[in-house]
Coordinates of C-alpha atoms in Angstrom, one line a residue:
M2 CA 210.8 8.9 113.8
T3 CA 211.0 5.1 114.3
S4 CA 209.4 2.8 111.8
I5 CA 208.7 -0.9 111.2
I6 CA 207.5 -2.7 108.2
V7 CA 204.5 -5.1 108.6
L8 CA 204.4 -8.2 106.5
S9 CA 201.5 -10.6 106.9
D10 CA 200.1 -13.9 105.7
T11 CA 203.0 -15.2 103.8
H12 CA 201.5 -18.8 103.7
I13 CA 204.7 -20.6 102.6
V14 CA 204.1 -24.1 101.3
P15 CA 206.5 -26.9 100.4
E16 CA 208.9 -26.3 97.5
G17 CA 207.2 -26.9 94.1
A18 CA 203.7 -26.4 95.5
L19 CA 201.3 -23.5 95.0
A20 CA 199.0 -22.4 97.9
Y21 CA 195.5 -23.5 97.1
G22 CA 196.7 -24.5 93.7
H23 CA 197.1 -20.9 92.5
S24 CA 199.3 -18.7 94.6
D25 CA 203.1 -18.8 94.4
T26 CA 203.6 -17.6 98.0
A27 CA 207.4 -18.2 98.0
A28 CA 207.9 -16.0 94.9
A29 CA 205.7 -13.4 96.5
L30 CA 207.7 -13.4 99.7
M31 CA 211.0 -13.1 97.8
S32 CA 209.6 -10.2 95.8
A33 CA 208.5 -8.5 99.1
I34 CA 212.0 -8.9 100.5
T35 CA 213.5 -7.5 97.3
T36 CA 211.1 -4.6 97.6
I37 CA 212.1 -3.9 101.2
N38 CA 215.8 -4.2 100.6
T39 CA 215.6 -1.9 97.5
R40 CA 213.4 0.7 99.1
L41 CA 215.1 0.9 102.5
P42 CA 217.4 3.9 101.7
E43 CA 214.2 5.9 100.8
L44 CA 212.2 5.0 103.9
G45 CA 214.3 6.4 106.7
P46 CA 215.3 4.4 109.8
V47 CA 213.4 1.1 109.9
A48 CA 213.9 -1.0 113.0
G49 CA 212.8 -4.3 111.5
V50 CA 210.0 -6.4 110.0
L51 CA 207.0 -7.7 111.9
V52 CA 205.2 -10.8 110.4
T53 CA 201.7 -10.9 111.7
G54 CA 200.9 -14.6 111.4
D55 CA 200.2 -17.3 108.9
L56 CA 203.9 -17.6 108.1
T57 CA 203.2 -21.0 106.6
D58 CA 200.1 -22.7 105.2
H59 CA 200.2 -26.0 107.1
G60 CA 202.5 -25.3 110.1
T61 CA 205.2 -27.9 109.3
E62 CA 208.9 -27.8 110.1
D63 CA 209.7 -28.0 106.4
E64 CA 207.6 -25.0 105.6
Y65 CA 209.1 -23.0 108.5
R66 CA 212.6 -23.9 107.2
R67 CA 211.7 -22.7 103.8
F68 CA 210.3 -19.5 105.3
A69 CA 213.5 -19.0 107.3
T70 CA 215.7 -19.6 104.3
I71 CA 213.9 -17.0 102.3
M72 CA 214.0 -14.5 105.1
Q73 CA 217.8 -14.7 105.3
R74 CA 217.7 -12.4 102.2
L75 CA 216.1 -9.6 104.3
A76 CA 218.5 -6.8 105.2
L77 CA 216.6 -6.2 108.5
P78 CA 215.8 -8.1 111.7
W79 CA 212.4 -9.8 111.7
W80 CA 210.0 -11.0 114.4
A81 CA 206.7 -12.9 114.2
I82 CA 203.5 -14.0 115.9
P83 CA 201.5 -17.0 114.8
G84 CA 198.3 -17.1 112.9
N85 CA 195.6 -19.8 112.6
H86 CA 197.7 -21.7 110.0
D87 CA 200.8 -21.8 112.2
R88 CA 201.8 -24.3 114.9
R89 CA 203.9 -23.3 117.9
A90 CA 206.0 -26.4 118.4
P91 CA 207.4 -26.4 114.8
M92 CA 208.0 -22.7 115.0
R93 CA 210.0 -23.2 118.2
T94 CA 212.0 -26.0 116.6
V95 CA 213.0 -24.0 113.5
F96 CA 213.3 -20.5 115.1
A97 CA 215.1 -21.6 118.3
G98 CA 217.6 -19.0 119.4
T99 CA 215.8 -15.9 118.1
D100 CA 215.5 -13.1 120.7
W101 CA 211.8 -12.6 120.3
L102 CA 210.4 -16.2 120.7
P103 CA 209.5 -17.2 124.2
A104 CA 210.9 -20.6 125.3
S105 CA 207.5 -21.9 126.2
G106 CA 203.8 -21.1 126.2
E107 CA 202.1 -18.7 123.8
V108 CA 204.1 -16.5 121.5
N109 CA 203.5 -13.1 123.3
W110 CA 206.4 -10.6 123.3
Q111 CA 207.1 -6.9 123.7
R112 CA 209.8 -4.8 122.1
S113 CA 210.7 -1.2 123.0
F114 CA 211.8 1.4 120.5
E115 CA 213.0 5.0 121.2
D116 CA 209.6 6.5 121.9
W117 CA 207.0 3.7 121.6
D118 CA 206.4 0.0 122.3
L119 CA 205.4 -2.9 120.1
I120 CA 203.2 -5.5 121.9
A121 CA 202.8 -8.7 119.9
L122 CA 200.1 -11.1 120.9
D123 CA 199.4 -14.7 120.1
T124 CA 195.8 -15.3 119.1
L125 CA 196.3 -18.9 117.8
R126 CA 193.9 -21.6 119.0
E127 CA 195.4 -24.7 117.4
G128 CA 192.8 -26.6 115.5
A129 CA 190.5 -23.6 115.1
H130 CA 190.3 -20.9 112.4
H131 CA 189.1 -18.1 114.8
G132 CA 191.4 -16.3 117.2
E133 CA 191.4 -15.8 120.9
L134 CA 193.8 -14.1 123.2
G135 CA 192.8 -16.2 126.2
E136 CA 193.8 -16.0 129.9
E137 CA 197.5 -16.1 129.3
G138 CA 197.4 -13.5 126.5
H139 CA 195.2 -11.1 128.5
A140 CA 197.5 -11.4 131.5
F141 CA 200.5 -10.6 129.2
L142 CA 198.8 -7.6 127.7
D143 CA 197.8 -6.2 131.1
A144 CA 201.4 -6.6 132.3
A145 CA 202.9 -5.1 129.1
L146 CA 200.6 -2.0 129.3
T147 CA 201.4 -1.5 132.9
R148 CA 205.2 -1.7 132.2
I149 CA 205.1 0.9 129.5
G150 CA 203.1 3.4 131.5
S151 CA 201.8 6.1 129.1
R152 CA 204.2 5.4 126.2
P153 CA 202.5 4.9 122.8
A154 CA 201.7 1.3 122.0
L155 CA 201.3 -0.6 118.8
V156 CA 199.5 -3.8 119.5
A157 CA 199.7 -6.6 116.9
T158 CA 197.5 -9.7 116.5
H159 CA 196.9 -12.0 113.6
H160 CA 193.2 -12.1 114.0
P161 CA 191.4 -8.7 113.8
W162 CA 188.6 -7.5 115.9
M163 CA 187.2 -5.0 113.4
A164 CA 184.8 -6.4 110.8
S165 CA 185.7 -6.5 107.1
G166 CA 182.2 -7.3 105.8
I167 CA 183.4 -10.6 104.4
A168 CA 181.2 -13.0 106.3
A169 CA 183.5 -16.0 106.3
M170 CA 186.4 -14.0 107.6
D171 CA 184.5 -12.0 110.2
A172 CA 183.1 -15.3 111.6
D173 CA 186.8 -16.3 112.4
N174 CA 188.0 -13.0 113.8
L175 CA 189.3 -12.4 117.3
H176 CA 186.4 -13.8 119.4
D177 CA 187.5 -12.1 122.6
G178 CA 188.4 -8.9 120.9
A179 CA 186.0 -6.8 122.9
A180 CA 188.0 -7.5 126.0
V181 CA 191.2 -6.6 124.2
L182 CA 189.7 -3.3 123.1
R183 CA 188.6 -2.4 126.6
R184 CA 192.2 -2.8 127.8
L185 CA 193.5 -0.7 124.9
E186 CA 190.9 2.1 125.5
A187 CA 192.1 2.3 129.1
H188 CA 195.7 2.8 128.1
P189 CA 196.7 6.4 129.0
G190 CA 198.9 6.8 126.0
P191 CA 198.3 6.6 122.2
V192 CA 197.5 3.1 121.0
R193 CA 196.8 1.4 117.7
M194 CA 195.9 -2.2 116.9
I195 CA 197.1 -3.9 113.7
S196 CA 196.2 -7.3 112.4
G197 CA 196.4 -9.6 109.4
H198 CA 194.2 -12.6 108.4
V199 CA 192.1 -10.9 105.8
H200 CA 194.9 -10.4 103.2
R201 CA 193.8 -6.9 102.4
T202 CA 193.9 -3.3 103.7
A203 CA 191.1 -2.1 106.0
S204 CA 190.8 0.4 108.8
A205 CA 188.3 1.4 111.4
Q206 CA 187.9 3.4 114.6
I207 CA 186.5 1.2 117.4
G208 CA 185.7 3.4 120.4
A209 CA 188.9 5.3 121.0
V210 CA 191.2 2.7 119.3
P211 CA 192.3 3.0 115.6
C212 CA 192.3 -0.6 114.2
Q213 CA 194.0 -1.6 110.9
I214 CA 194.1 -4.8 108.9
V215 CA 197.3 -5.1 106.7
P216 CA 197.6 -6.7 103.3
A217 CA 199.5 -9.8 102.2
P218 CA 202.4 -10.0 99.7
C219 CA 200.7 -12.9 97.9
H220 CA 197.0 -13.5 97.3
A221 CA 194.0 -11.6 98.8
V222 CA 190.7 -12.7 100.2
H223 CA 188.2 -11.9 97.6
L224 CA 186.1 -8.8 98.5
D225 CA 182.6 -10.2 98.2
R226 CA 180.2 -9.0 101.0
R227 CA 177.2 -11.0 99.9
A228 CA 175.9 -13.2 102.8
D229 CA 176.1 -16.4 100.8
A230 CA 179.5 -15.7 99.2
E231 CA 182.0 -18.5 99.0
N232 CA 185.3 -17.7 100.6
C233 CA 187.8 -17.3 97.7
L234 CA 191.2 -15.9 96.9
T235 CA 192.3 -13.5 94.2
L236 CA 195.7 -12.8 92.9
E237 CA 195.6 -9.1 93.5
P238 CA 198.9 -7.1 93.7
G239 CA 200.7 -7.7 97.0
A240 CA 201.6 -5.0 99.5
L241 CA 203.6 -4.2 102.6
T242 CA 202.8 -1.7 105.4
L243 CA 205.2 0.9 106.8
I244 CA 204.1 2.0 110.3
S245 CA 205.9 5.0 111.8
H246 CA 205.6 7.0 115.0
A247 CA 206.4 10.6 115.6
A248 CA 205.8 12.5 118.8
D249 CA 203.8 15.3 117.0
Q250 CA 201.7 12.9 114.8
G251 CA 201.3 9.6 116.6
F252 CA 201.2 6.5 114.5
T253 CA 201.0 6.7 110.7
S254 CA 200.9 4.0 108.1
M255 CA 201.8 3.9 104.4
Q256 CA 201.2 1.0 101.9
I257 CA 204.1 -0.1 99.8
P258 CA 203.3 -2.2 96.7
V259 CA 205.4 -5.3 96.3
G260 CA 207.5 -5.5 93.1
H261 CA 209.0 -3.0 90.7
V262 CA 206.9 0.0 89.7
P263 CA 207.9 2.5 87.0
G264 CA 209.5 5.8 88.2
P265 CA 210.2 7.9 90.1
W266 CA 210.2 10.9 87.8
P267 CA 210.4 14.5 88.9
F268 CA 207.1 16.4 88.7
G269 CA 208.9 19.1 86.9
E270 CA 209.5 17.0 83.8
V271 CA 207.3 17.6 80.7

C-alpha cells in the first residue's frame, strides 16, 4: 500500500503577520509538520506530502521563502500545485531546482508510484479567484491519462468541481470542471479527484468519479449555506489527509488532526 499526505491552503504570510488579522498560518504549518513527523512510524510507508495550492496568501517571494524554510523541517519529500493566492513566477524563483516544478508554463506534473499515479494540475488564473484548467491543462491531463493506461489515478487540483453549498466558494470553483470530469470518467482504471480551496472536508460522487475536498491546517471557511452569507473564516481545528491505494480496495482517505491529542490507550484498560 502506497500513501501520500495531502496538505492544503497553508496561506503563509510575512513574518509577524496574521492571515486576515486572525490566523497564525505559520504556526499551523509548523504544527502540521510536527504532527506528520511524529505520526510517520504509525502510518506505514508514506511517499511524500502534496500541497494542493494557496501555499502563500499574496504570492510573494518572501512568503515562498518562509514557506520553504518551514517545510525544511518535514521528514518527507513534498510537491505542490498553485492555488488562486499563488503566483507562478515567484514560485519558480524560490523553488528552482525541485524535481516536480516544470521550468516554464503551467505547473502541471505527474508522479508514478508502485501501483498508481498522481496527476497534479494547475488551475490558477492569475488575477482571478476561480479556477480553470484551460487548453494547456486539458492537453496535459489527456496525455497523462494516455501514458498511464489503465493504472489507478489520483488527480489533484486546487479548485474543486464539486459544490460545497457555500455560495461564495462555489462561485469560484473550477469553471471548466465538467470537461475535467468527462476525461476522468473515460479513464479505464480507478480514478479519484482531490482538491483544496474550501479549507474543510467534503466528498461527493459526481458521475463515476469520487471527488474530495481536503481540509487546511490553519483556518476554515465558515460553513454557512445561507444565500446571503458573508464569506468568513473560523479557527476550527486543522487537519491533514492521508490517501492510500491498495489493489483490493482502491483509494481510501483518512483525516489526521493537527496537533497533539491525548492517547492512545488500549481498549482493554478499565
